[in-house]
Coordinates of C-alpha atoms and ligand atoms in Angstrom, one line a residue:
M1 CA 321.9 98.1 104.1
T2 CA 322.0 100.1 107.3
N3 CA 319.4 102.8 107.7
S4 CA 321.3 105.2 110.2
R5 CA 318.3 107.9 109.9
I6 CA 315.7 106.5 113.5
A7 CA 313.0 109.1 114.0
G8 CA 312.6 109.7 118.0
F9 CA 315.4 107.4 119.0
Y10 CA 316.4 109.5 122.0
K11 CA 312.5 109.3 123.1
K12 CA 312.7 105.1 123.3
T13 CA 313.7 103.1 126.3
L14 CA 316.8 101.4 126.4
D15 CA 315.1 98.0 125.5
E16 CA 313.4 99.6 122.7
K17 CA 317.0 101.5 121.4
L18 CA 318.4 98.1 120.8
D19 CA 315.7 97.1 119.0
A20 CA 315.8 100.1 116.7
L21 CA 319.2 99.2 116.3
A22 CA 318.8 95.8 115.4
Q23 CA 316.1 97.2 112.9
A24 CA 318.2 99.9 111.3
S25 CA 321.2 97.8 110.9
D26 CA 321.7 93.7 110.1
G27 CA 318.4 92.7 112.3
T28 CA 320.7 91.7 115.5
R29 CA 320.3 93.5 118.4
P30 CA 324.0 95.2 119.0
D31 CA 325.5 93.4 122.3
F32 CA 327.9 96.1 124.0
G33 CA 328.7 93.8 126.8
L34 CA 331.3 95.0 129.5
L35 CA 334.7 94.6 129.7
T36 CA 335.2 92.1 132.8
T37 CA 337.7 92.9 135.3
Q38 CA 339.4 89.6 134.4
Q39 CA 339.7 90.6 130.9
A40 CA 341.0 93.9 132.1
D41 CA 343.4 91.8 134.3
K42 CA 344.8 90.7 131.1
M43 CA 345.4 94.3 129.5
V44 CA 347.5 96.5 132.1
E45 CA 348.7 96.4 135.3
N46 CA 347.7 96.1 139.2
V47 CA 344.1 96.0 138.0
V48 CA 341.3 96.1 140.7
A49 CA 338.4 97.8 138.7
T50 CA 337.0 98.5 135.4
H51 CA 335.8 102.1 134.7
N52 CA 332.7 102.7 131.9
L53 CA 331.4 105.5 130.3
P54 CA 328.3 106.3 128.4
L55 CA 327.9 105.1 124.9
G56 CA 325.7 106.8 122.7
I57 CA 324.6 106.4 118.9
G58 CA 325.6 109.4 116.5
L59 CA 322.7 109.3 114.3
N60 CA 322.0 110.3 110.5
F61 CA 325.8 109.8 109.1
K62 CA 326.0 109.4 105.8
I63 CA 329.8 108.6 104.4
N64 CA 330.4 108.0 101.0
G65 CA 327.0 107.3 100.2
V66 CA 326.8 104.7 103.1
D67 CA 324.7 105.3 106.2
R68 CA 326.7 104.4 109.5
L69 CA 325.3 104.1 112.9
V70 CA 328.2 105.6 115.0
P71 CA 328.8 104.5 118.8
M72 CA 330.2 107.3 120.8
V73 CA 331.8 107.1 123.8
I74 CA 331.7 110.2 126.2
E75 CA 331.0 111.8 129.6
E76 CA 330.0 115.6 128.0
P77 CA 326.2 116.0 127.5
S78 CA 325.3 117.8 124.2
V79 CA 328.1 115.9 122.0
V80 CA 326.1 113.2 120.8
A81 CA 322.9 115.1 120.2
G82 CA 325.0 117.9 118.3
A83 CA 326.8 115.3 116.2
S84 CA 323.7 113.9 115.2
F85 CA 321.8 116.8 114.5
M86 CA 324.6 117.9 112.3
A87 CA 324.7 114.8 110.4
K88 CA 320.9 115.2 109.8
L89 CA 322.0 118.6 108.2
A90 CA 325.1 117.6 106.0
R91 CA 322.8 114.5 104.7
K92 CA 320.8 117.4 102.9
G93 CA 323.9 118.4 101.2
G94 CA 324.8 114.4 100.2
G95 CA 326.6 113.6 103.9
F96 CA 329.8 113.3 104.2
F97 CA 332.7 112.8 101.2
A98 CA 335.7 111.3 103.1
T99 CA 339.3 110.0 102.0
T100 CA 341.8 108.3 103.4
S101 CA 345.8 108.2 102.2
A102 CA 347.6 105.0 102.5
P103 CA 348.0 103.8 106.4
E104 CA 351.8 104.6 106.2
M105 CA 353.1 105.4 109.8
I106 CA 356.4 107.0 110.8
G107 CA 358.9 105.3 112.6
Q108 CA 362.0 107.5 114.2
I109 CA 365.6 106.3 114.6
Q110 CA 367.7 109.1 116.3
V111 CA 371.5 108.7 115.5
L112 CA 373.9 110.5 117.7
E113 CA 378.2 110.8 117.9
V114 CA 378.2 110.6 113.9
A115 CA 381.5 111.9 112.6
D116 CA 380.6 113.7 109.5
I117 CA 376.8 114.3 109.5
H118 CA 376.2 114.7 105.5
A119 CA 378.2 111.5 105.0
A120 CA 376.2 109.6 107.2
K121 CA 372.7 110.7 105.5
M122 CA 374.3 109.9 102.0
A123 CA 375.4 106.8 103.6
I124 CA 371.7 105.7 104.6
Y125 CA 370.4 106.7 101.2
E126 CA 372.9 104.3 99.4
A127 CA 371.7 101.7 101.5
R128 CA 368.3 102.8 101.5
E129 CA 366.9 99.6 99.2
T130 CA 368.8 96.8 101.5
L131 CA 367.0 98.8 104.6
I132 CA 363.9 99.0 103.4
A133 CA 363.9 95.1 102.4
E134 CA 365.0 94.2 105.9
A135 CA 362.2 96.2 107.5
D136 CA 359.8 94.6 105.4
D137 CA 360.8 91.2 106.5
I138 CA 359.9 91.7 110.2
D139 CA 356.0 91.3 110.3
P140 CA 355.1 88.3 107.2
I141 CA 351.6 88.5 108.2
L142 CA 351.1 92.4 107.5
K143 CA 353.6 91.8 104.2
K144 CA 351.2 89.2 103.2
L145 CA 347.9 91.8 103.8
G146 CA 349.8 94.2 101.3
G147 CA 352.2 96.3 104.1
G148 CA 355.1 97.0 104.9
A149 CA 358.3 99.3 104.5
R150 CA 358.0 101.4 101.9
D151 CA 360.4 104.2 102.4
L152 CA 363.5 106.0 104.1
E153 CA 363.9 109.5 104.5
V154 CA 366.8 111.1 106.6
R155 CA 366.9 114.4 108.3
I156 CA 369.5 116.3 110.0
I157 CA 368.6 118.1 113.2
E158 CA 370.5 121.0 113.5
N159 CA 371.2 123.3 116.9
S160 CA 369.4 120.9 119.7
P161 CA 370.5 121.3 123.3
I162 CA 373.1 118.7 122.4
G163 CA 374.6 119.9 118.8
D164 CA 373.5 118.3 115.7
F165 CA 372.5 114.8 115.0
L166 CA 370.5 112.7 112.3
V167 CA 367.1 111.4 112.0
I168 CA 366.2 108.3 110.3
H169 CA 362.4 108.5 109.1
L170 CA 360.9 104.8 108.2
I171 CA 357.8 104.8 106.2
Y172 CA 356.0 101.7 107.0
D173 CA 352.2 100.6 105.9
V174 CA 350.5 99.1 108.8
R175 CA 347.2 98.3 106.7
D176 CA 344.4 97.4 109.5
A177 CA 346.6 97.9 112.3
M178 CA 346.9 101.0 114.2
G179 CA 350.9 99.8 113.6
A180 CA 352.9 101.2 116.9
N181 CA 354.2 97.2 117.0
A182 CA 355.2 97.0 113.7
I183 CA 356.8 100.4 113.1
N184 CA 358.8 100.0 117.1
T185 CA 359.9 96.6 115.9
A186 CA 361.2 97.5 112.5
C187 CA 363.2 100.6 114.1
E188 CA 364.8 98.4 116.5
K189 CA 365.8 95.6 113.8
L190 CA 367.5 98.1 111.4
A191 CA 369.2 99.7 114.4
P192 CA 372.8 97.4 114.4
R193 CA 373.3 98.4 110.5
I194 CA 372.5 101.7 110.6
E195 CA 375.0 102.3 113.5
K196 CA 377.7 100.3 111.3
L197 CA 376.7 102.5 108.2
T198 CA 376.8 105.5 110.2
G199 CA 379.4 105.0 112.5
G200 CA 377.4 106.6 115.2
R201 CA 375.2 105.7 118.1
V202 CA 371.3 104.8 117.7
H203 CA 369.7 106.1 120.5
L204 CA 365.7 106.3 120.3
K205 CA 363.5 104.1 118.3
I206 CA 360.1 104.7 118.4
L207 CA 357.2 105.8 116.0
S208 CA 355.7 109.5 115.1
N209 CA 352.6 110.5 116.7
L210 CA 352.7 112.6 114.2
S211 CA 351.4 110.7 111.5
D212 CA 351.2 112.9 108.8
Q213 CA 351.3 110.4 106.0
R214 CA 348.1 108.5 107.5
M215 CA 345.8 111.3 107.0
A216 CA 342.2 111.1 106.6
R217 CA 340.1 114.0 105.1
V218 CA 336.2 115.0 104.9
R219 CA 334.1 117.4 103.4
C220 CA 330.6 118.3 104.1
T221 CA 328.2 120.9 102.4
V222 CA 325.1 121.8 104.1
P223 CA 322.4 123.7 102.0
V224 CA 322.2 127.5 103.2
A225 CA 318.1 127.3 103.8
S226 CA 318.5 124.4 106.3
L227 CA 320.7 126.5 108.6
A228 CA 317.9 128.6 109.2
F229 CA 316.2 128.4 113.0
D230 CA 314.1 130.6 115.4
D231 CA 314.7 134.0 113.8
F232 CA 318.2 133.3 112.3
S233 CA 318.4 133.2 108.7
G234 CA 320.4 130.6 107.0
E235 CA 322.9 133.2 105.5
A236 CA 323.5 134.5 109.0
V237 CA 324.2 131.0 110.4
R238 CA 326.4 130.5 107.5
D239 CA 328.2 133.7 107.5
G240 CA 328.5 133.5 111.3
I241 CA 330.1 130.1 111.3
I242 CA 332.4 130.8 109.1
E243 CA 333.3 134.5 111.1
A244 CA 333.7 131.6 113.9
W245 CA 336.2 129.7 111.5
A246 CA 338.0 132.5 110.8
F247 CA 338.6 133.4 114.9
A248 CA 340.3 130.0 115.0
A249 CA 342.0 130.3 112.1
S250 CA 343.8 133.4 113.2
D251 CA 344.1 132.8 117.0
P252 CA 345.9 129.8 119.1
Y253 CA 343.9 130.6 121.9
R254 CA 340.7 130.1 120.1
A255 CA 342.0 127.2 117.7
A256 CA 342.5 125.1 121.0
T257 CA 339.0 125.2 122.2
H258 CA 337.6 125.2 118.3
N259 CA 339.8 122.1 118.0
K260 CA 339.0 120.3 121.3
G261 CA 335.3 120.6 119.8
I262 CA 336.5 118.9 117.0
M263 CA 338.0 116.2 119.0
N264 CA 334.5 115.5 121.2
G265 CA 333.3 113.8 118.5
V266 CA 337.1 112.4 117.2
D267 CA 337.4 110.7 120.5
A268 CA 334.1 109.4 121.4
V269 CA 334.5 107.3 118.3
V270 CA 337.9 106.4 118.8
I271 CA 337.8 105.3 122.4
A272 CA 334.4 103.4 121.2
T273 CA 336.7 101.4 119.1
G274 CA 339.4 100.5 121.5
N275 CA 341.7 102.6 119.9
D276 CA 344.5 105.1 121.5
W277 CA 343.2 108.4 122.0
R278 CA 346.3 109.7 123.3
A279 CA 348.0 109.3 119.9
I280 CA 345.5 110.7 118.1
E281 CA 345.0 113.7 120.2
A282 CA 348.9 113.9 120.2
G283 CA 349.1 113.8 116.1
A284 CA 346.0 116.3 115.6
H285 CA 347.7 119.1 118.1
A286 CA 351.0 118.5 116.3
Y287 CA 349.2 119.0 112.6
A288 CA 347.5 121.6 114.1
A289 CA 350.9 123.6 114.5
R290 CA 352.8 121.8 111.9
N291 CA 353.6 125.4 110.3
G292 CA 354.8 126.9 113.4
K293 CA 351.7 128.3 114.6
Y294 CA 349.2 126.6 115.9
T295 CA 345.7 126.7 113.9
S296 CA 342.1 125.1 113.1
L297 CA 342.2 121.7 112.0
S298 CA 338.8 122.4 109.8
T299 CA 337.9 125.0 107.3
W300 CA 334.6 126.8 106.6
G301 CA 333.6 128.4 103.3
K302 CA 330.6 129.3 100.9
D303 CA 330.2 127.6 97.3
A304 CA 329.1 128.9 94.7
D305 CA 325.5 128.6 95.6
G306 CA 325.9 130.3 99.1
N307 CA 325.9 127.2 101.0
L308 CA 327.9 126.5 103.6
V309 CA 331.0 124.2 102.9
G310 CA 333.5 122.2 105.7
T311 CA 336.7 120.5 105.6
L312 CA 338.8 118.6 108.1
E313 CA 341.7 116.9 107.7
M314 CA 344.2 115.5 110.3
P315 CA 346.1 112.2 110.8
M316 CA 344.3 109.1 112.1
A317 CA 346.2 106.4 113.2
V318 CA 343.4 104.0 114.4
G319 CA 343.5 100.1 113.5
I320 CA 341.0 97.6 114.1
V321 CA 343.1 94.6 114.6
G322 CA 345.3 93.9 117.3
G323 CA 345.2 95.5 120.7
A324 CA 342.1 97.0 122.7
T325 CA 339.8 96.5 119.4
K326 CA 340.3 92.9 119.6
V327 CA 339.9 92.3 123.3
H328 CA 337.3 95.0 124.3
P329 CA 333.8 93.5 123.6
T330 CA 332.2 96.9 123.1
A331 CA 335.0 97.7 121.0
Q332 CA 334.2 94.7 118.9
A333 CA 330.4 95.5 118.8
A334 CA 331.0 99.2 117.8
L335 CA 332.7 98.2 114.7
K336 CA 330.3 95.4 114.0
L337 CA 327.5 98.1 114.4
M338 CA 329.6 100.1 112.2
G339 CA 330.0 98.0 109.3
V340 CA 333.4 98.8 109.4
E341 CA 335.7 96.5 107.4
T342 CA 339.1 98.5 107.0
A343 CA 340.9 100.9 109.4
A344 CA 340.4 103.2 106.5
E345 CA 337.0 103.1 106.6
L346 CA 336.8 103.8 110.5
A347 CA 339.0 107.0 109.8
E348 CA 336.6 108.3 107.5
I349 CA 333.7 107.7 109.8
I350 CA 335.8 109.7 113.0
V351 CA 337.0 112.8 110.8
S352 CA 333.2 113.0 109.9
V353 CA 332.0 112.8 113.3
G354 CA 334.8 115.7 114.3
L355 CA 333.5 117.6 111.7
A356 CA 329.9 117.0 112.5
Q357 CA 330.6 118.1 115.9
N358 CA 332.9 120.8 114.9
L359 CA 329.6 122.5 113.4
A360 CA 327.4 122.0 116.2
A361 CA 329.8 123.8 118.5
L362 CA 329.9 126.5 115.8
R363 CA 326.3 126.6 114.8
A364 CA 325.5 127.0 118.7
L365 CA 328.4 129.9 119.1
A366 CA 327.7 131.8 116.3
T367 CA 323.9 131.6 117.4
E368 CA 322.3 131.3 120.5
G369 CA 325.4 130.4 122.5
I370 CA 326.5 127.1 123.9
Q371 CA 324.5 127.2 127.1
R372 CA 321.2 126.8 126.0
G373 CA 321.6 123.8 124.3
H374 CA 324.2 122.5 127.1
M375 CA 321.8 123.4 129.9
S376 CA 319.0 121.0 129.3
L377 CA 321.5 118.1 129.1
H378 CA 323.4 119.6 132.2
A379 CA 320.4 120.1 134.2
R380 CA 319.8 116.1 134.0
Q381 CA 323.2 115.3 135.4
V382 CA 322.7 118.4 138.2
A383 CA 319.3 117.1 139.1
I384 CA 320.9 113.3 139.4
A385 CA 323.7 114.8 141.7
A386 CA 321.1 116.4 144.0
G387 CA 319.5 112.9 144.2
A388 CA 316.7 112.7 141.6
E389 CA 316.0 109.2 140.5
G390 CA 314.1 107.6 137.3
E391 CA 311.3 110.0 136.0
M392 CA 312.3 112.7 138.9
V393 CA 315.3 113.4 136.9
D394 CA 313.4 115.0 134.3
V395 CA 311.2 117.0 136.1
V396 CA 313.5 118.5 138.1
A397 CA 315.6 119.4 135.5
G398 CA 312.8 120.7 132.9
Q399 CA 312.2 122.7 136.0
M400 CA 315.6 124.3 136.2
V401 CA 315.6 125.1 132.7
A402 CA 312.4 126.8 132.4
E403 CA 313.6 129.2 135.7
G404 CA 317.3 129.7 133.9
V405 CA 319.0 128.5 137.5
V406 CA 320.9 125.3 137.2
R407 CA 322.4 124.5 140.4
I408 CA 322.5 121.6 142.7
D409 CA 320.8 123.6 146.0
R410 CA 317.9 124.9 143.5
A411 CA 317.7 120.9 142.6
E412 CA 317.3 119.8 146.1
E413 CA 314.8 122.7 146.9
I414 CA 312.8 121.3 143.7
M415 CA 312.7 118.0 144.9
R416 CA 311.3 119.3 148.3
E417 CA 308.7 121.7 146.9
Q418 CA 307.6 119.2 144.7
G419 CA 307.3 116.5 147.6
L420 CA 309.6 114.5 145.9
V421 CA 311.6 114.2 149.2
D422 CA 311.1 115.0 152.7
Ligands
MEV1 C1 333.0 122.4 124.2 O1 333.2 120.7 124.8 C2 333.6 122.1 123.1 C3 333.3 123.8 122.6 O2 334.2 124.7 123.4 C4 334.2 123.8 121.0 C5 333.7 125.0 120.4 O3 334.2 126.0 121.4 O4 334.2 125.3 119.2 C6 332.3 124.3 122.5

């Protein structure tokens, strides 16, 4: 049984951290490896190198009663610490409670030049069963695992720049895959029959990244007393968070930033597991605008006892088989450390981290402001940029934070004043 609470993790050396992870999980040190240039060369074109990013561990996560150590890949300071701290607070309310829908992706088939668009729509529905059966056969392995074509929907797109046309949505259960290949293949396979049935010309055949039939949802409750810190009462922090959320719920300018904070957590896990973060981003923002006005992906309110309650709902098309998830050694190690056995479990972890990250940002913004927390970590980056190395980094960063001046010129000055450089 994994234990996601590791005291003083951030103070440990790199080596000690890996030992602590082993102790807190299955006894083996995670081997995050490195994608070699040779492996990378087989993944994309014109490869000359690989590009590394920091991988930190999100701590304290309890999701549906199970502790999870969560690898997060991100270049931005404060995100891993913020998510871990908020997971600790959420834990006091039982942790995160997450669910997923069936892993159903949508494939789109665009049909142009149809003489009678309404009759063509009916013709597709009349052939629904056989079309589904045909699509179902394209991937025998997926079918054996319980996946396959589930449904067809026909939409009429009116008044487009080229006039009206038909769009068929093929709903496909892709189980533990991200599913792009299966759904695209199925759409291409159906195209000739759809042309015959409609008398039209099939144009695009491609999945939709607005995968709103493949949703992940999460809820957490933070006891109001645990929100108190410094001079801020729990009630003041809670109400400040709710007021901050109301801003995002009502204003797209704020919602974009609010959701960006959620995606700080979401993308970090998506990237760690080798999944397609552009697909997740596209789905998230399209979903946030689904009612015609861009809004918050999360909600924040209070329960009958005055505790803070947060929820997050978003499309989550991630897989644990195929693609980079299988090829990338770090992605494999990340899935292993999390103890993830299905794509649904991974999706539940991802939205929990997104909600925790959202809470971290709102709590900071609603109280002391974002810069204070950011500054100490940012100061380390500035110190490194100024040439500080080893222990020098913390000395220089610490002094800049104490002075409230975090700038590269000041870092250089401190290094000279302290005799750390000539
Ligand atoms: C920064 O990466 C993310 C925040 O701007 C999110 C937010 O404003 O809610 C802090």
